[in-house]
Amino acid sequence: MSTQEFAFTPYPDLPKSHYLNVAYGLKSWLFTTDHKRIGILYLLSITFFFALGGLYATAIRLELLTPAGDMVQPDTYNRLFTMHGILMVFFFLVPSIPAVLGNFLLPLMIGAKDVAFPRLNLASWYMYMFGAGFTMYALFMGGVDTGWTFYTPFSSTYSNSYVAAVAVGIFINGFSSIFTGINFMVTIHRMRAPGMTWSRLPLFVWSHYATSLIMVLGTPVLAITIVLLAMERVFKLGFFDPALGGDPVLFQHLFWFYSHPAVYIMILPSMGVISEIIAAFSRKPIFGYKFVAFASMGIAILGFLVWGHHLFVSSQSLYAGLIFSILSMLVAVPSAVKVFNWTATLYKGSIEYSTPMFYALGFIGLFTIGGLTGLMLATIGIDVHVHDTYFVVAHFHYIMVGGALMGYLGGLHYWWPKITGRMYPGFWSHLSALIIFLGFNLTFFPQFVLGYLGMPRRYHSYPEEFQILHILSTAGASILAVGYIIPLVYFIWSLKYGEVAGDNPWDAVGLEWQTTSPPSLHNFDEIPVVDFEPYDYVEHEPVERPYRYSRSEA
Amino acid sequence: MSEQHASEHEHGLKFYWLVLFALLILTWVTYGAALIDFGHPWSDLVALAIAVTKATLVVSFFMHVKGATSMIKMSAVGGFFWLLIFFAFVLADVLTRPGMRDFF
Ligand SMILES: [Cu+2]
């Protein structure tokens, strides 16, 4: 970048009053009812749990470097992968996009001053922290060894680890999800600005509506399941243990009735993010807006009818297996509608390779791989062979990390200037996006091969011929870790030293870009009136970026 | 909204005590019915019928769904519909397992 660009670039200042400087001090955060500050509280908490879950993953990958189980005891290894799964699923992925970006953006996007129930929103964060506290207690006492799926009767009868404490933790944490879901649904129904009709809602909002539906309908089932599990464990009431007259497969039905849709709690918000990014950096309206919106609803509803694909080898009847297999394949239809519509949006667009766009393009590729291998697993004939192998592990990491996490990071990069008012360095953010993409594939692609060759999941030792693939995977994980640390550094750096971004650094449409960056306490000076269609980008119109970052990129 | 408020005011505190009383009676009936063997599958059906009656009382009066807006009614029905989905699929598994034919 030359000094000339410095001279020509107008530097906007941060607005005089915004949500971050209206009040200072710990109390102004812990008692806030501002949806934006609650989003930040969630951001800090889930980042902590992501790092903790990452440490467990590191330990797992180190153990698997050698075929012998030489680093930790088998029992310790069970605790490592269990805690990794619990922390990442319940305390990072489920709240990630909805509780951070959703909380921050949903009211902004529909032109509201806040969510419908601001205090319930704060309560949801406290529920999250409270549940996390129980889980941390269990973790310090030695953790849990059941796997994040808590299969009975091992979890209810035989396990000697802190199952009950974690169960309470997840039970409480579930309410944070339910609160968020209720809040979003009521907000979307009741708080839309004049003119913000359902067919003008950003797709991010549509996908959060679908997500909320799952949160509200599914999470109570998980809560009840966990209560039943705890009652069997503590009071010896027979629900799942055959010795007590229960049915262990019933637990799996109950657990996956929530936990399969929970995958869509993770991926749907991510799809919403991708729709926003793809439109903004192709400078085109989303191709088939209505289809993409309805695909979200379709995924949410169909997603409830497929849970039995986790039970193909659990003595579920063949008849039920067939039904679940067919229905699982049907979910691919709305998912594919989305992928094709994103690609059609890219077609002949004025594509700009910004950092968020890197993540969005990465998402499309990785999600497609994760989705297609999901179809393979929905086929009973294949699943019987690769069930509980690394093939499954690779598949769901392509969805949860390659999909959900890429979307979260993409969204964080897209809206960071809105959240903080400042821009992060373009070079480092592009570099880390590339490192993450490469590291991710190197970590998880070998696991497809491993699983196909017969390496079971949740084993800490393995035959020697698998070692080379495990070494590749561990090497990839190290690269991935570097990719995650870089954004952590430059995001913190940008808070003080980042370029002032201005209200609309991407020249994007959408109400959230029409207010200041960072937004004022009540979001808008006056409630906006919406008289434009969603994503009304003017095609092929050259973009004038007001700040230095993108010019030096170009 | 005004209709909803009106219906809430119709029931005094006494009404809710009555509902609670009915629920307690039904709890005793559940207990009593469990002591009698109606034979398969009637024992289960009797217990379920009592449970459904109790749930209806709670949902209609304690949760104020009776007299609520149609949006709220629809949401309540939606919840039960989802429960039905769960039951339907679990039965599709359990009732078609090998050996289940002898059960009927
Ligand atoms: Cu599933």
XYZ file of C-alpha atoms and ligand atoms in Angstrom:
659
model
C 0.000 0.000 0.000
C 1.299 3.414 -0.861
C 1.177 6.640 1.087
C -0.902 8.109 -1.688
C -3.818 5.914 -0.682
C -3.513 7.214 2.844
C -3.923 10.710 1.560
C -6.903 9.971 -0.645
C -8.857 7.838 1.784
C -11.352 9.710 3.895
C -11.157 8.421 7.453
C -14.523 8.289 9.120
C -14.575 8.572 12.869
C -16.420 6.290 15.241
C -19.846 7.711 16.108
C -19.897 9.857 19.266
C -22.328 7.626 21.129
C -22.709 3.914 20.536
C -23.720 0.835 22.523
C -20.176 0.247 23.734
C -19.537 3.680 25.219
C -22.945 4.515 26.732
C -21.872 2.854 29.967
C -18.687 1.335 31.342
C -17.823 -1.151 34.028
C -18.581 -4.772 34.804
C -22.061 -3.968 36.109
C -23.073 -2.305 32.859
C -22.324 -5.634 31.160
C -23.627 -8.152 33.688
C -26.987 -6.378 34.011
C -27.351 -5.276 30.415
C -30.495 -6.049 28.475
C -29.069 -4.708 25.223
C -29.178 -7.505 22.644
C -25.848 -6.304 21.251
C -24.035 -6.497 24.569
C -25.581 -9.906 25.300
C -24.229 -11.025 21.941
C -20.770 -9.877 23.059
C -21.129 -11.701 26.399
C -21.908 -14.855 24.453
C -19.014 -14.203 22.097
C -16.550 -14.107 24.986
C -18.028 -17.196 26.692
C -18.227 -19.415 23.649
C -14.719 -18.414 22.568
C -13.485 -19.651 25.941
C -15.283 -22.975 25.549
C -14.113 -23.328 21.967
C -10.539 -22.959 23.167
C -11.120 -25.484 25.949
C -12.752 -27.960 23.556
C -9.804 -27.351 21.236
C -7.358 -28.318 23.985
C -9.154 -31.646 24.366
C -8.965 -32.142 20.601
C -5.233 -31.445 20.766
C -4.786 -34.148 23.394
C -6.786 -36.605 21.270
C -4.729 -35.898 18.164
C -1.443 -36.226 20.103
C -2.458 -39.616 21.503
C -3.349 -40.817 18.009
C 0.087 -39.946 16.600
C 1.305 -43.425 17.501
C -0.482 -46.775 17.142
C 0.174 -47.717 20.777
C -1.986 -46.178 23.466
C 1.068 -44.626 25.072
C 0.163 -41.095 26.083
C -2.938 -41.554 28.227
C -4.805 -44.442 29.842
C -7.784 -45.841 27.884
C -10.142 -44.459 30.495
C -8.559 -41.002 30.266
C -8.893 -41.138 26.497
C -12.629 -41.821 26.865
C -12.889 -38.694 28.998
C -10.908 -36.635 26.496
C -13.180 -37.283 23.521
C -16.305 -37.043 25.667
C -15.412 -33.630 27.056
C -14.323 -32.482 23.583
C -17.728 -33.421 22.195
C -19.783 -31.987 25.054
C -17.941 -28.661 25.128
C -17.941 -28.217 21.368
C -21.559 -29.259 20.754
C -23.463 -27.846 23.715
C -21.270 -24.941 24.747
C -19.881 -23.775 21.437
C -21.688 -24.882 18.269
C -25.311 -24.739 19.400
C -25.068 -21.198 20.792
C -22.404 -19.992 18.320
C -24.168 -18.175 15.497
C -27.645 -17.711 17.042
C -26.483 -16.406 20.404
C -23.634 -14.230 19.118
C -24.452 -13.037 15.609
C -28.192 -13.737 15.859
C -28.554 -11.773 19.062
C -26.535 -8.910 17.691
C -28.038 -8.743 14.221
C -31.601 -9.988 14.296
C -33.143 -6.801 15.728
C -30.898 -4.669 13.507
C -31.891 -6.601 10.396
C -35.619 -6.247 10.963
C -35.399 -2.640 12.127
C -36.217 -3.194 15.800
C -34.772 -1.561 18.906
C -34.179 -4.848 20.694
C -35.479 -8.413 20.884
C -39.025 -8.947 22.170
C -37.928 -10.053 25.655
C -34.638 -8.344 26.549
C -34.527 -9.668 30.117
C -35.264 -13.219 28.996
C -32.361 -12.723 26.616
C -30.031 -11.880 29.499
C -31.465 -14.815 31.465
C -30.518 -17.093 28.587
C -26.875 -16.068 28.974
C -27.003 -16.718 32.721
C -28.568 -20.133 32.077
C -25.727 -20.849 29.697
C -23.110 -19.824 32.256
C -24.887 -21.720 35.028
C -25.005 -24.896 32.939
C -21.403 -24.365 31.937
C -20.524 -24.077 35.635
C -21.902 -27.545 36.364
C -20.054 -28.946 33.397
C -16.816 -27.295 34.512
C -17.298 -28.777 37.970
C -17.627 -32.262 36.461
C -14.614 -31.516 34.315
C -12.430 -30.568 37.271
C -13.567 -33.635 39.188
C -12.346 -35.833 36.354
C -14.880 -35.486 33.561
C -17.238 -37.937 31.917
C -16.398 -41.039 29.893
C -19.676 -41.894 28.162
C -19.159 -40.072 24.876
C -21.209 -36.932 24.250
C -24.121 -39.208 23.299
C -24.536 -40.631 26.870
C -25.690 -44.018 25.581
C -27.456 -46.158 28.156
C -27.146 -48.429 30.054
C -23.444 -47.522 30.296
C -24.174 -43.918 31.286
C -27.065 -44.761 33.597
C -25.608 -47.803 35.321
C -21.951 -48.584 34.767
C -20.009 -45.383 34.229
C -18.016 -44.231 37.265
C -17.609 -40.671 36.019
C -19.525 -37.478 36.795
C -22.511 -38.179 34.545
C -25.108 -36.582 36.816
C -23.249 -33.261 37.132
C -22.820 -32.936 33.385
C -26.433 -33.993 32.878
C -27.567 -31.156 35.121
C -25.240 -28.800 33.238
C -26.672 -29.733 29.852
C -30.222 -29.649 31.200
C -29.781 -26.065 32.427
C -27.908 -25.030 29.304
C -30.847 -26.312 27.253
C -32.993 -23.551 28.677
C -30.656 -20.918 27.316
C -31.369 -22.383 23.881
C -35.115 -22.452 24.476
C -35.107 -18.836 25.709
C -33.180 -17.717 22.646
C -35.537 -19.608 20.343
C -38.703 -18.170 21.885
C -37.213 -14.702 21.850
C -36.257 -14.855 18.187
C -39.621 -16.229 17.091
C -41.612 -13.577 18.924
C -39.208 -10.872 17.750
C -39.567 -11.890 14.118
C -43.362 -12.097 14.414
C -43.962 -8.896 16.331
C -41.075 -6.459 16.004
C -40.553 -6.030 12.248
C -40.232 -2.438 11.065
C -42.996 -1.008 8.862
C -42.659 -2.458 5.364
C -40.465 -5.370 6.509
C -42.781 -8.065 5.188
C -41.995 -11.781 5.465
C -40.861 -11.827 1.844
C -38.440 -8.990 2.556
C -36.753 -10.644 5.522
C -33.037 -11.242 5.047
C -32.293 -14.959 4.652
C -30.231 -14.748 7.840
C -33.501 -13.973 9.639
C -35.363 -16.768 7.856
C -32.742 -19.298 8.822
C -32.863 -18.087 12.421
C -36.622 -18.463 12.408
C -36.222 -22.067 11.288
C -33.487 -22.603 13.881
C -35.687 -21.187 16.647
C -38.407 -23.635 15.678
C -36.005 -26.507 16.263
C -34.722 -25.002 19.507
C -38.227 -24.646 20.911
C -39.558 -28.020 19.724
C -36.458 -30.135 20.178
C -34.561 -28.915 23.226
C -37.280 -29.831 25.768
C -37.003 -33.435 24.561
C -33.287 -33.434 25.300
C -34.001 -31.953 28.728
C -36.537 -34.675 29.548
C -34.244 -37.399 28.228
C -31.470 -36.200 30.492
C -33.840 -36.084 33.475
C -34.884 -39.687 32.773
C -31.233 -40.695 32.516
C -30.422 -39.001 35.817
C -33.460 -40.607 37.496
C -32.375 -44.046 36.343
C -28.808 -43.395 37.487
C -29.677 -41.920 40.874
C -32.994 -43.563 41.827
C -32.706 -46.783 39.786
C -35.986 -46.132 37.979
C -36.104 -48.405 34.955
C -36.369 -46.475 31.701
C -33.409 -47.631 29.658
C -31.638 -50.418 31.538
C -33.015 -53.828 30.471
C -32.142 -55.171 33.926
C -34.645 -52.696 35.358
C -37.248 -53.381 32.654
C -36.206 -50.516 30.383
C -35.194 -50.325 26.726
C -31.744 -48.922 25.866
C -32.835 -48.174 22.299
C -35.551 -45.889 23.671
C -32.771 -43.674 24.990
C -31.257 -43.492 21.537
C -34.634 -42.554 20.053
C -35.103 -39.783 22.598
C -31.540 -38.544 22.374
C -31.437 -38.327 18.585
C -34.906 -36.831 18.359
C -33.166 -33.712 19.634
C -29.599 -34.320 18.573
C -30.174 -34.843 14.899
C -32.218 -31.615 14.566
C -29.487 -30.039 16.726
C -27.182 -30.477 13.752
C -29.549 -28.130 11.925
C -29.432 -25.733 14.872
C -25.747 -25.535 14.023
C -25.912 -25.508 10.231
C -29.056 -23.448 9.445
C -27.782 -20.175 10.969
C -24.550 -20.793 9.138
C -26.464 -21.098 5.867
C -28.116 -17.792 6.674
C -24.721 -16.166 7.060
C -23.536 -17.626 3.773
C -26.582 -16.256 1.919
C -25.798 -12.744 3.190
C -22.120 -12.974 2.266
C -22.648 -14.505 -1.176
C -25.143 -11.793 -2.148
C -22.988 -8.964 -0.820
C -19.812 -10.046 -2.594
C -21.431 -11.089 -5.864
C -23.351 -7.817 -5.949
C -26.451 -9.756 -6.939
C -29.792 -10.593 -5.378
C -29.883 -14.157 -4.065
C -31.048 -16.473 -6.830
C -34.464 -17.931 -5.893
C -34.887 -16.023 -2.619
C -38.177 -17.712 -1.756
C -36.812 -21.182 -2.394
C -33.823 -20.532 -0.150
C -36.134 -19.205 2.584
C -38.519 -22.149 2.350
C -35.608 -24.575 2.145
C -34.665 -23.417 5.660
C -38.142 -24.262 6.908
C -38.093 -27.536 4.973
C -34.799 -28.546 6.571
C -36.097 -27.640 10.026
C -39.240 -29.746 9.668
C -37.814 -32.699 7.701
C -34.878 -32.706 10.099
C -37.217 -33.964 12.809
C -38.161 -37.076 10.831
C -34.773 -38.661 10.257
C -33.211 -39.351 13.652
C -33.400 -43.144 13.253
C -30.434 -43.099 10.846
C -28.287 -43.154 13.997
C -29.911 -46.439 15.034
C -29.360 -48.643 11.990
C -27.167 -51.046 13.947
C -28.834 -50.549 17.345
C -31.448 -53.289 16.875
C -33.956 -50.826 15.500
C -36.374 -52.759 13.272
C -35.526 -52.993 9.595
C -38.890 -51.444 8.724
C -38.165 -48.312 10.779
C -34.659 -48.260 9.355
C -36.029 -48.170 5.810
C -38.351 -45.261 6.599
C -35.590 -43.286 8.298
C -33.208 -44.012 5.451
C -35.599 -42.646 2.823
C -36.516 -39.589 4.878
C -32.836 -38.841 5.537
C -32.223 -38.723 1.818
C -35.113 -36.305 1.414
C -33.310 -33.717 3.588
C -30.736 -33.526 0.844
C -33.307 -31.835 -1.405
C -33.688 -28.513 0.462
C -29.966 -28.568 1.265
C -29.136 -28.951 -2.403
C -31.621 -26.194 -3.293
C -29.525 -23.879 -1.174
C -26.193 -24.945 -2.602
C -27.429 -24.645 -6.186
C -29.008 -21.266 -5.536
C -25.789 -19.918 -4.019
C -23.847 -21.131 -7.037
C -26.431 -19.593 -9.342
C -26.045 -16.328 -7.426
C -22.298 -16.419 -8.024
C -22.844 -16.952 -11.752
C -21.933 -13.764 -13.624
C -21.704 -11.843 -10.367
C -19.015 -9.219 -9.698
C -17.258 -11.449 -7.236
C -14.991 -9.866 -4.672
C -12.668 -12.167 -2.774
C -13.019 -10.526 0.601
C -12.246 -12.546 3.736
C -15.915 -13.334 4.453
C -16.235 -14.528 0.846
C -13.289 -16.897 1.364
C -15.194 -18.492 4.215
C -18.446 -18.597 2.237
C -16.831 -20.325 -0.735
C -15.062 -22.705 1.638
C -18.393 -23.435 3.271
C -20.063 -24.395 -0.009
C -17.356 -26.917 -0.867
C -16.980 -28.434 2.582
C -20.696 -28.549 3.305
C -21.253 -30.341 0.015
C -18.691 -33.001 0.933
C -20.214 -33.331 4.392
C -23.723 -33.540 2.955
C -22.929 -36.102 0.284
C -21.126 -38.379 2.749
C -24.218 -37.952 4.902
C -26.219 -39.499 2.061
C -23.788 -42.398 2.016
C -24.354 -42.869 5.751
C -28.122 -42.678 5.272
C -27.801 -45.744 3.036
C -28.222 -48.691 5.378
C -25.968 -50.960 3.358
C -23.030 -48.562 3.713
C -23.793 -47.499 7.262
C -23.662 -51.059 8.580
C -20.031 -51.167 7.444
C -18.801 -47.726 8.439
C -20.970 -47.166 11.505
C -18.885 -45.974 14.471
C -15.786 -45.599 12.312
C -13.761 -42.515 11.462
C -15.866 -42.172 8.325
C -18.667 -40.900 10.540
C -16.260 -38.700 12.491
C -15.002 -37.151 9.263
C -18.544 -36.713 7.927
C -19.882 -34.769 10.884
C -16.741 -32.662 11.223
C -17.212 -31.603 7.593
C -20.715 -30.462 8.556
C -19.977 -29.012 11.975
C -16.517 -27.540 11.428
C -16.373 -27.208 7.643
C -19.972 -26.008 7.635
C -21.105 -24.450 10.896
C -17.756 -23.132 12.091
C -16.762 -21.739 8.663
C -20.096 -19.924 8.583
C -19.551 -18.563 12.078
C -16.074 -17.282 11.224
C -17.294 -15.888 7.910
C -20.103 -14.078 9.690
C -17.769 -12.785 12.363
C -15.507 -11.336 9.664
C -18.444 -9.918 7.725
C -20.084 -8.150 10.665
C -16.966 -7.416 12.763
C -16.815 -3.832 11.425
C -20.478 -3.438 12.400
C -19.956 -4.931 15.863
C -16.772 -3.041 16.750
C -16.685 -0.212 14.236
C -13.204 -1.274 13.190
C -11.647 -3.355 10.439
C -9.170 -6.198 10.873
C -6.049 -6.483 8.703
C -6.869 -7.814 5.233
C -3.670 -9.744 4.677
C -3.780 -11.719 7.905
C -7.468 -12.450 7.658
C -7.125 -13.823 4.129
C -4.096 -15.834 5.167
C -5.808 -17.380 8.183
C -8.897 -18.260 6.127
C -6.642 -20.159 3.732
C -4.755 -21.839 6.570
C -8.028 -22.935 8.149
C -9.290 -24.364 4.864
C -6.082 -26.296 4.220
C -5.644 -27.398 7.831
C -9.234 -28.523 8.031
C -9.029 -30.710 4.944
C -5.713 -32.187 5.981
C -7.177 -33.027 9.391
C -10.416 -34.591 8.318
C -10.027 -35.943 4.804
C -7.650 -38.718 5.933
C -10.310 -39.675 8.469
C -12.700 -40.611 5.649
C -10.053 -43.007 4.383
C -9.300 -44.281 7.882
C -12.944 -45.011 8.543
C -13.445 -46.670 5.195
C -10.479 -48.925 5.945
C -12.074 -49.879 9.255
C -10.557 -47.629 11.953
C -13.225 -47.450 14.695
C -13.911 -44.148 16.459
C -13.245 -43.691 20.184
C -10.209 -46.033 20.216
C -6.879 -44.810 21.527
C -4.733 -47.505 19.963
C -4.852 -48.900 16.447
C -3.051 -51.216 13.967
C 0.198 -49.825 12.554
C -0.971 -49.550 8.955
C -3.256 -46.680 9.960
C -0.443 -44.570 11.380
C 0.418 -42.549 8.277
C -3.172 -41.353 7.961
C -3.287 -40.448 11.631
C -0.034 -38.493 11.317
C -1.512 -36.538 8.396
C -4.582 -35.821 10.477
C -2.587 -34.629 13.481
C -0.403 -32.464 11.232
C -3.557 -30.944 9.772
C -4.907 -30.272 13.240
C -1.730 -28.350 14.123
C -2.140 -26.204 11.005
C -5.815 -25.710 11.845
C -4.879 -24.537 15.339
C -2.579 -21.876 13.859
C -5.448 -20.797 11.603
C -7.679 -20.279 14.639
C -5.103 -18.413 16.710
C -4.369 -15.784 14.032
C -7.945 -14.345 13.968
C -8.006 -14.337 17.766
C -4.899 -12.126 17.703
C -5.964 -9.719 14.965
C -9.526 -9.368 16.223
C -8.201 -8.262 19.607
C -5.601 -6.096 17.865
C -8.264 -4.452 15.702
C -10.239 -3.267 18.733
C -7.607 -0.609 19.319
C -5.575 -0.335 16.146
C -8.001 -1.401 13.432
C -9.003 0.976 10.675
C -12.251 2.811 11.454
C -14.626 0.959 9.171
C -17.486 3.393 8.651
C -21.172 2.544 8.652
C -21.199 0.383 5.559
C -17.711 -0.838 4.703
C -18.894 -3.543 2.298
C -21.373 -1.274 0.556
C -23.978 -3.911 1.417
C -27.743 -3.576 1.532
C -29.787 -4.543 4.567
C -30.965 -2.491 7.508
C -28.018 -3.393 9.733
C -25.760 -1.412 7.384
C -27.965 1.665 7.486
C -27.131 2.495 11.072
C -23.818 3.548 12.567
C -20.901 1.192 13.265
C -21.010 0.392 16.134
C -24.784 0.923 16.355
C -26.237 3.296 18.904
C -27.883 1.955 22.058
C -31.315 1.781 20.414
C -29.971 0.744 17.022
C -31.690 3.400 14.905
C -32.309 7.115 15.452
C -35.764 6.522 14.099
C -37.405 3.231 13.176
C -36.679 2.700 9.481
C -39.403 2.200 6.894
C -38.622 -0.583 4.439
C -39.559 0.127 0.831
C -36.996 -2.069 -0.886
C -36.762 -5.752 -1.738
C -34.110 -7.909 -0.061
C -30.660 -7.955 -1.650
C -31.475 -5.259 -4.194
C -27.897 -5.013 -5.333
C -27.441 -3.293 -8.639
C -25.661 -5.858 -10.762
C -22.233 -4.988 -12.170
C -22.208 -1.656 -10.429
C -18.614 -0.875 -9.503
C -18.068 -0.726 -5.765
C -16.414 2.243 -4.134
C -14.827 1.165 -0.897
C -14.401 4.124 1.433
C -11.525 2.669 3.442
C -7.985 1.600 2.802
C -8.392 -2.121 3.486
C -10.030 -3.252 0.280
C -8.081 -0.902 -1.939
C -4.807 -2.372 -0.861
C -6.394 -5.796 -1.331
C -7.280 -5.019 -4.911
C -56.060 -9.215 23.651
C -59.001 -7.793 25.609
C -60.883 -11.084 25.285
C -57.952 -12.899 26.807
C -57.949 -10.591 29.799
C -61.673 -10.941 30.239
C -61.469 -14.723 30.396
C -58.660 -14.536 32.927
C -60.793 -12.434 35.190
C -63.698 -14.825 34.884
C -61.868 -17.417 36.936
C -61.177 -16.402 40.509
C -58.571 -18.003 42.718
C -61.195 -20.480 43.850
C -61.469 -21.896 40.360
C -57.763 -22.723 40.260
C -57.973 -24.478 43.637
C -60.781 -26.539 42.177
C -58.648 -27.538 39.207
C -55.814 -28.443 41.547
C -58.231 -30.509 43.617
C -59.399 -32.333 40.494
C -55.781 -33.040 39.584
C -55.067 -34.479 43.020
C -58.154 -36.683 42.823
C -57.028 -37.928 39.426
C -53.585 -38.694 40.855
C -55.281 -40.955 43.397
C -57.303 -42.527 40.607
C -54.034 -43.234 38.750
C -52.695 -44.927 41.843
C -55.898 -46.890 42.354
C -56.057 -47.981 38.716
C -52.491 -49.243 38.937
C -53.590 -51.688 41.663
C -56.272 -53.220 39.463
C -55.277 -55.520 36.625
C -57.467 -54.699 33.625
C -55.435 -57.030 31.460
C -53.286 -56.165 28.469
C -53.532 -53.624 26.880
C -56.324 -52.085 28.959
C -54.205 -51.270 31.997
C -51.988 -49.050 29.862
C -54.927 -47.428 28.102
C -56.685 -46.599 31.370
C -53.525 -45.050 32.813
C -52.971 -43.053 29.626
C -56.573 -41.831 29.580
C -56.249 -40.472 33.108
C -52.919 -38.838 32.263
C -54.379 -37.173 29.169
C -57.286 -35.832 31.220
C -54.875 -34.336 33.737
C -52.696 -32.823 31.026
C -55.772 -31.289 29.404
C -56.721 -29.632 32.685
C -53.232 -28.201 33.173
C -52.907 -26.953 29.604
C -56.431 -25.482 29.393
C -56.596 -23.696 32.738
C -53.196 -23.354 34.391
C -51.542 -22.513 31.096
C -54.540 -20.427 29.961
C -54.699 -22.016 26.521
C -58.484 -22.105 26.796
C -59.601 -18.638 25.730
C -56.172 -17.722 24.321
C -55.571 -16.341 20.839
C -55.609 -18.815 17.974
C -51.868 -18.263 17.495
C -51.190 -19.564 20.996
C -53.628 -22.441 20.541
C -51.890 -23.375 17.318
C -48.484 -23.358 19.038
C -49.820 -25.636 21.781
C -51.293 -28.041 19.254
C -47.985 -27.912 17.356
C -46.140 -29.103 20.437
C -48.441 -32.091 20.811
C -48.221 -32.840 17.122
C -44.454 -33.050 17.514
C -44.925 -35.467 20.397
C -47.143 -37.527 18.116
C -44.384 -37.642 15.496
C -42.035 -39.035 18.123
C -44.514 -41.685 19.257
C -45.394 -42.677 15.696
C -41.799 -43.302 14.667
C -40.785 -45.036 17.879
C -43.799 -47.348 17.517
C -42.837 -47.908 13.877
C -39.627 -49.323 15.305
C -40.826 -51.134 18.425
C -43.929 -52.747 16.927
C -42.073 -54.097 13.895
C -39.131 -55.651 15.709
C -38.745 -59.394 15.169
C -40.703 -61.235 17.838
C -43.216 -58.446 18.338
C -45.883 -60.389 16.476
C -46.381 -62.651 19.495
C -46.973 -59.567 21.621
C -50.371 -58.839 20.103
Cu -28.408 -37.454 12.188
